[in-house]
Amino acid sequence: MSVAQPVDVDPAVVDFAVVGKWMDEQGLSGGEFEDVTALGGGTQNIMLRFTRGGRTYVLRRGPKHLRPKSNDVIRREAGLLGALGGTEVRAPRVIAACADESVLGAVFYLMEPIRGFNPQNELPELHAGDPEIRRQMGLSAVEAIARLGALDYQALGLADYGKPEGFLERQVPRWLGELESYSANEGYPGPEIPGVATVGEWLDRNRPAQWTPGILHGDCHLANMMFSFDGPQVAAMVDWEMSTIGDPLLDLGWQIATRPEPGTTGAALVGKLGAVGGLPTAEEMIAHYGQFSDRDLSAMSWYTVLACFKLGIVLEGTHARAFAGKAPRQVGDFLHAITLELFERAHRLME
């Protein structure tokens, strides 16, 4: 049976004749491809929603111009999400994955669509008008990472997904090395971030001696969460590119470090939700995490400082690339301002 290529989709990116043949081989619903819609876009990974044979799918693959690790990232992501499919963790559900890049020219997978909204882009009336709903949104996000971190990753077949040995010891040298590498960007004057070395030394001095490995989302701020339209619950955690096996308490530190405070530059990362606030305090977040986890939460200040340190350095990379004309200057300056806020927060916590 021939398959018509949707007009708006470049066949060099997604050839629907190829996808249709592959789906037939997987025993998935057949017929014409209908209601094809692009989700997101730009230089990021490509996502297309479509209906075929009465079932709706979302196809995800790397960008049109694949980066060196794009296929590996999508292959890893599909493997992790496939393993999470039978758990209570709020994550996209994989229907089928094609790890062979020769089929479509890139690794891809099909997942179920997520019914929900991203608070970076929109805030429905229900959520905008009720601070208690927003407080519960923050707590639902905490529950989502606590449930993820409590899973037995080895029982899920994810023993090789990361290298937990020495995970905490590696963090400071790894990210200071990353910061140093930014000097290769022409015109970048170097990191004008007060106290980077001081924060690194404090982290090394106060590092927890004992911890239990688990699955780490790695970038679990509220803009990487989809929420239910009719309540405060997380519908799904998305964007798993930084996931690994490590210390899951870094995810809680990350949520505390990125908790949007109205009036700060960082709040703008979560759009309308960041502007109106009403989210739980750090103390409430830690107490709520403890309801779903038996981990020792006494060193949460340390994990929050580590999150500020790591995310601040990650964001500074775009600032450095902007000097070399590889990213918009306005975006670079905006992210640099957030880096400064994160390091200020780290210093306050260290005191």
Coordinates of C-alpha atoms in Angstrom, one line a residue, residues 49-304:
R49 CA 2.4 14.0 16.1
F50 CA 0.2 12.0 13.7
T51 CA -2.8 9.6 13.6
R52 CA -2.8 6.3 11.8
G53 CA -5.5 3.6 11.9
G54 CA -7.3 5.5 14.6
R55 CA -4.3 5.6 17.0
T56 CA -2.3 8.8 17.7
Y57 CA 1.5 8.6 17.9
V58 CA 4.4 11.0 18.5
L59 CA 7.6 10.3 16.5
R60 CA 10.8 11.6 18.0
R61 CA 14.2 11.7 16.3
G62 CA 17.3 13.9 16.3
P63 CA 17.5 17.3 14.5
K64 CA 17.7 17.4 10.7
H65 CA 21.4 18.1 10.9
L66 CA 22.4 15.4 13.3
R67 CA 25.0 16.3 16.0
P68 CA 27.7 13.8 16.7
K69 CA 25.8 12.2 19.6
S70 CA 22.2 12.7 18.4
N71 CA 21.5 9.1 17.6
D72 CA 23.1 7.8 20.8
V73 CA 21.0 10.3 22.8
I74 CA 17.7 9.2 21.2
R75 CA 18.7 5.5 21.5
R76 CA 19.5 5.9 25.2
E77 CA 16.3 7.9 25.8
A78 CA 14.1 5.3 24.1
G79 CA 15.8 2.5 26.2
L80 CA 15.2 4.4 29.5
L81 CA 11.6 5.3 28.7
G82 CA 11.0 1.8 27.6
A83 CA 12.3 0.5 30.9
L84 CA 10.1 3.0 32.8
G85 CA 7.0 1.9 30.9
G86 CA 5.8 -0.5 33.6
T87 CA 6.4 1.8 36.5
E88 CA 4.4 4.5 38.2
V89 CA 6.9 7.2 37.0
R90 CA 5.2 10.0 35.0
A91 CA 7.1 9.7 31.7
P92 CA 6.3 9.4 28.0
R93 CA 5.3 5.8 27.1
V94 CA 7.2 4.3 24.3
I95 CA 5.2 2.3 21.8
A96 CA 8.1 1.1 19.6
A97 CA 11.7 2.1 18.9
C98 CA 14.0 1.8 15.9
A99 CA 17.6 1.7 17.1
D100 CA 18.8 1.1 13.5
E101 CA 19.7 4.5 12.0
S102 CA 19.9 3.1 8.5
V103 CA 16.1 2.7 8.3
L104 CA 15.2 6.4 8.5
G105 CA 18.6 7.9 8.4
A106 CA 18.3 8.5 12.2
V107 CA 17.3 6.5 15.3
F108 CA 13.7 7.2 16.2
Y109 CA 10.9 6.1 18.4
L110 CA 7.1 6.3 18.6
M111 CA 5.5 7.2 21.9
E112 CA 2.0 7.9 23.2
P113 CA 1.0 11.6 23.1
I114 CA 1.0 13.4 26.5
R115 CA -2.2 15.3 27.5
G116 CA -1.0 18.3 29.4
F117 CA 0.6 21.7 29.2
N118 CA 4.1 23.1 29.7
P119 CA 4.1 25.9 32.3
Q120 CA 6.9 27.7 30.4
N121 CA 4.5 28.3 27.5
E122 CA 1.0 28.5 29.1
L123 CA -0.8 28.5 32.4
P124 CA -4.5 27.6 32.3
E125 CA -7.1 29.7 34.2
L126 CA -7.5 27.0 36.9
H127 CA -3.7 27.1 37.7
A128 CA -3.3 30.9 37.1
G129 CA -6.1 31.8 39.5
D130 CA -5.3 29.5 42.5
P131 CA -2.1 29.7 44.5
E132 CA -2.9 26.4 46.3
I133 CA -3.0 24.6 42.9
R134 CA 0.4 26.1 42.1
R135 CA 1.8 24.9 45.4
Q136 CA 0.5 21.4 44.7
M137 CA 2.1 21.6 41.2
G138 CA 5.5 22.1 42.9
L139 CA 4.8 19.2 45.3
S140 CA 3.7 16.9 42.4
A141 CA 7.0 17.7 40.7
V142 CA 8.8 16.7 43.8
E143 CA 6.8 13.4 44.1
A144 CA 7.7 12.6 40.4
I145 CA 11.4 12.7 41.0
A146 CA 11.2 11.0 44.4
R147 CA 9.3 8.0 42.7
L148 CA 12.0 8.0 39.9
G149 CA 14.9 7.9 42.4
A150 CA 13.2 5.1 44.5
L151 CA 13.2 2.6 41.5
D152 CA 15.5 -0.4 41.5
Y153 CA 17.4 0.5 38.3
Q154 CA 19.2 -2.8 38.1
A155 CA 15.9 -4.7 38.2
L156 CA 14.7 -2.6 35.3
G157 CA 17.7 -3.7 33.2
L158 CA 19.4 -0.3 33.5
A159 CA 22.7 -1.4 35.2
D160 CA 24.7 -0.1 32.3
Y161 CA 22.9 3.2 31.9
G162 CA 25.4 5.2 33.9
K163 CA 28.6 4.9 36.0
P164 CA 27.5 5.5 39.6
E165 CA 30.9 4.7 41.2
G166 CA 32.6 8.0 42.1
F167 CA 29.6 10.0 40.8
L168 CA 29.8 12.7 43.5
E169 CA 33.6 12.8 43.4
R170 CA 33.6 13.5 39.7
Q171 CA 31.2 16.5 39.7
V172 CA 33.4 19.4 40.7
P173 CA 36.4 18.6 38.4
R174 CA 34.0 17.6 35.6
W175 CA 32.2 21.0 35.6
L176 CA 35.3 23.1 36.3
G177 CA 36.8 21.4 33.2
E178 CA 33.7 22.2 31.2
L179 CA 33.9 25.9 32.3
E180 CA 37.6 26.0 31.3
S181 CA 36.8 24.6 27.8
Y182 CA 34.5 27.7 27.1
S183 CA 37.7 29.8 26.6
A184 CA 38.0 28.2 23.1
N185 CA 35.1 30.5 22.1
E186 CA 36.6 33.6 20.3
G187 CA 36.0 36.9 22.1
Y188 CA 34.8 35.2 25.4
P189 CA 36.6 37.1 28.2
G190 CA 36.4 34.1 30.5
P191 CA 33.9 33.3 33.3
E192 CA 33.0 36.5 35.2
I193 CA 31.3 34.5 38.0
P194 CA 32.3 35.5 41.5
G195 CA 33.5 32.7 43.8
V196 CA 33.4 29.7 41.4
A197 CA 36.6 28.2 43.0
T198 CA 35.3 28.9 46.5
V199 CA 32.0 27.0 45.7
G200 CA 34.0 24.1 44.2
E201 CA 36.3 23.8 47.3
W202 CA 33.3 24.0 49.7
L203 CA 31.6 21.2 47.7
D204 CA 34.7 19.0 47.8
R205 CA 35.1 19.6 51.6
N206 CA 31.5 18.9 52.5
R207 CA 30.7 16.0 50.1
P208 CA 28.4 13.4 51.7
A209 CA 30.3 10.2 52.5
Q210 CA 27.5 7.8 51.8
W211 CA 24.7 7.7 49.2
T212 CA 22.6 5.2 47.3
P213 CA 22.7 5.2 43.4
G214 CA 19.4 5.6 41.5
I215 CA 18.0 7.0 38.3
L216 CA 18.6 10.7 37.9
H217 CA 16.6 12.8 35.4
G218 CA 19.3 15.4 35.4
D219 CA 17.4 18.5 34.3
C220 CA 14.1 18.3 36.2
H221 CA 13.1 22.0 36.5
L222 CA 9.5 22.9 36.0
A223 CA 9.9 23.8 32.3
N224 CA 10.7 20.1 31.7
M225 CA 7.4 19.0 33.2
M226 CA 4.0 18.7 31.6
F227 CA 1.1 19.2 33.9
S228 CA -2.5 18.0 33.8
F229 CA -5.1 20.6 32.5
D230 CA -7.6 19.7 35.2
G231 CA -5.4 19.6 38.3
P232 CA -1.9 20.2 39.7
Q233 CA -0.5 16.7 38.9
V234 CA 2.5 16.2 36.7
A235 CA 1.4 14.5 33.5
A236 CA 4.9 13.6 32.4
M237 CA 8.6 14.6 32.9
V238 CA 10.1 15.3 29.5
D239 CA 13.6 16.0 28.0
W240 CA 15.6 13.1 29.5
E241 CA 18.9 14.0 27.7
M242 CA 20.9 14.5 30.9
S243 CA 19.5 11.4 32.6
T244 CA 21.9 8.8 34.1
I245 CA 22.5 6.6 37.1
G246 CA 23.9 8.8 39.9
D247 CA 22.7 10.3 43.1
P248 CA 19.0 11.1 42.8
L249 CA 19.1 13.7 45.5
L250 CA 20.8 16.0 43.0
D251 CA 17.4 16.1 41.2
L252 CA 15.8 17.4 44.4
G253 CA 18.6 19.9 44.8
W254 CA 18.0 20.9 41.1
Q255 CA 14.3 21.5 41.8
I256 CA 15.1 23.6 44.9
A257 CA 17.8 25.6 43.0
T258 CA 15.5 26.3 40.0
R259 CA 12.4 27.1 42.1
P260 CA 11.2 30.2 40.4
E261 CA 11.1 33.3 42.7
P262 CA 9.0 36.2 41.2
G263 CA 11.1 39.2 40.3
T264 CA 14.3 37.2 39.6
T265 CA 15.7 36.6 36.1
G266 CA 15.6 32.8 36.7
A267 CA 11.8 33.0 37.1
A268 CA 11.4 33.9 33.5
L269 CA 12.6 30.4 32.5
V270 CA 9.2 29.1 33.7
G271 CA 7.1 31.9 32.0
K272 CA 3.8 32.8 33.6
L273 CA 4.2 30.3 36.5
G274 CA 7.5 31.9 37.4
A275 CA 5.9 35.4 37.3
V276 CA 2.9 34.5 39.6
G277 CA 4.8 32.2 42.1
G278 CA 2.8 30.5 44.9
L279 CA 5.2 27.4 44.8
P280 CA 6.2 25.4 47.9
T281 CA 9.2 26.5 50.0
A282 CA 12.4 24.4 50.0
E283 CA 11.5 23.1 53.4
E284 CA 8.1 21.9 52.1
M285 CA 9.8 20.3 49.1
I286 CA 12.3 18.4 51.2
A287 CA 9.5 17.2 53.6
H288 CA 7.3 16.1 50.7
Y289 CA 10.2 14.1 49.1
G290 CA 10.6 12.3 52.4
Q291 CA 7.1 10.9 52.1
F292 CA 8.2 8.9 49.0
S293 CA 11.8 8.1 49.8
D294 CA 13.8 6.6 52.7
R295 CA 17.0 8.5 51.7
D296 CA 18.9 10.6 54.2
L297 CA 17.8 14.2 53.4
S298 CA 20.1 15.9 56.0
A299 CA 22.6 17.2 53.4
M300 CA 20.1 18.9 51.0
S301 CA 21.9 22.2 51.3
W302 CA 24.9 20.5 49.8
Y303 CA 23.0 19.0 46.9
T304 CA 21.3 22.4 46.2

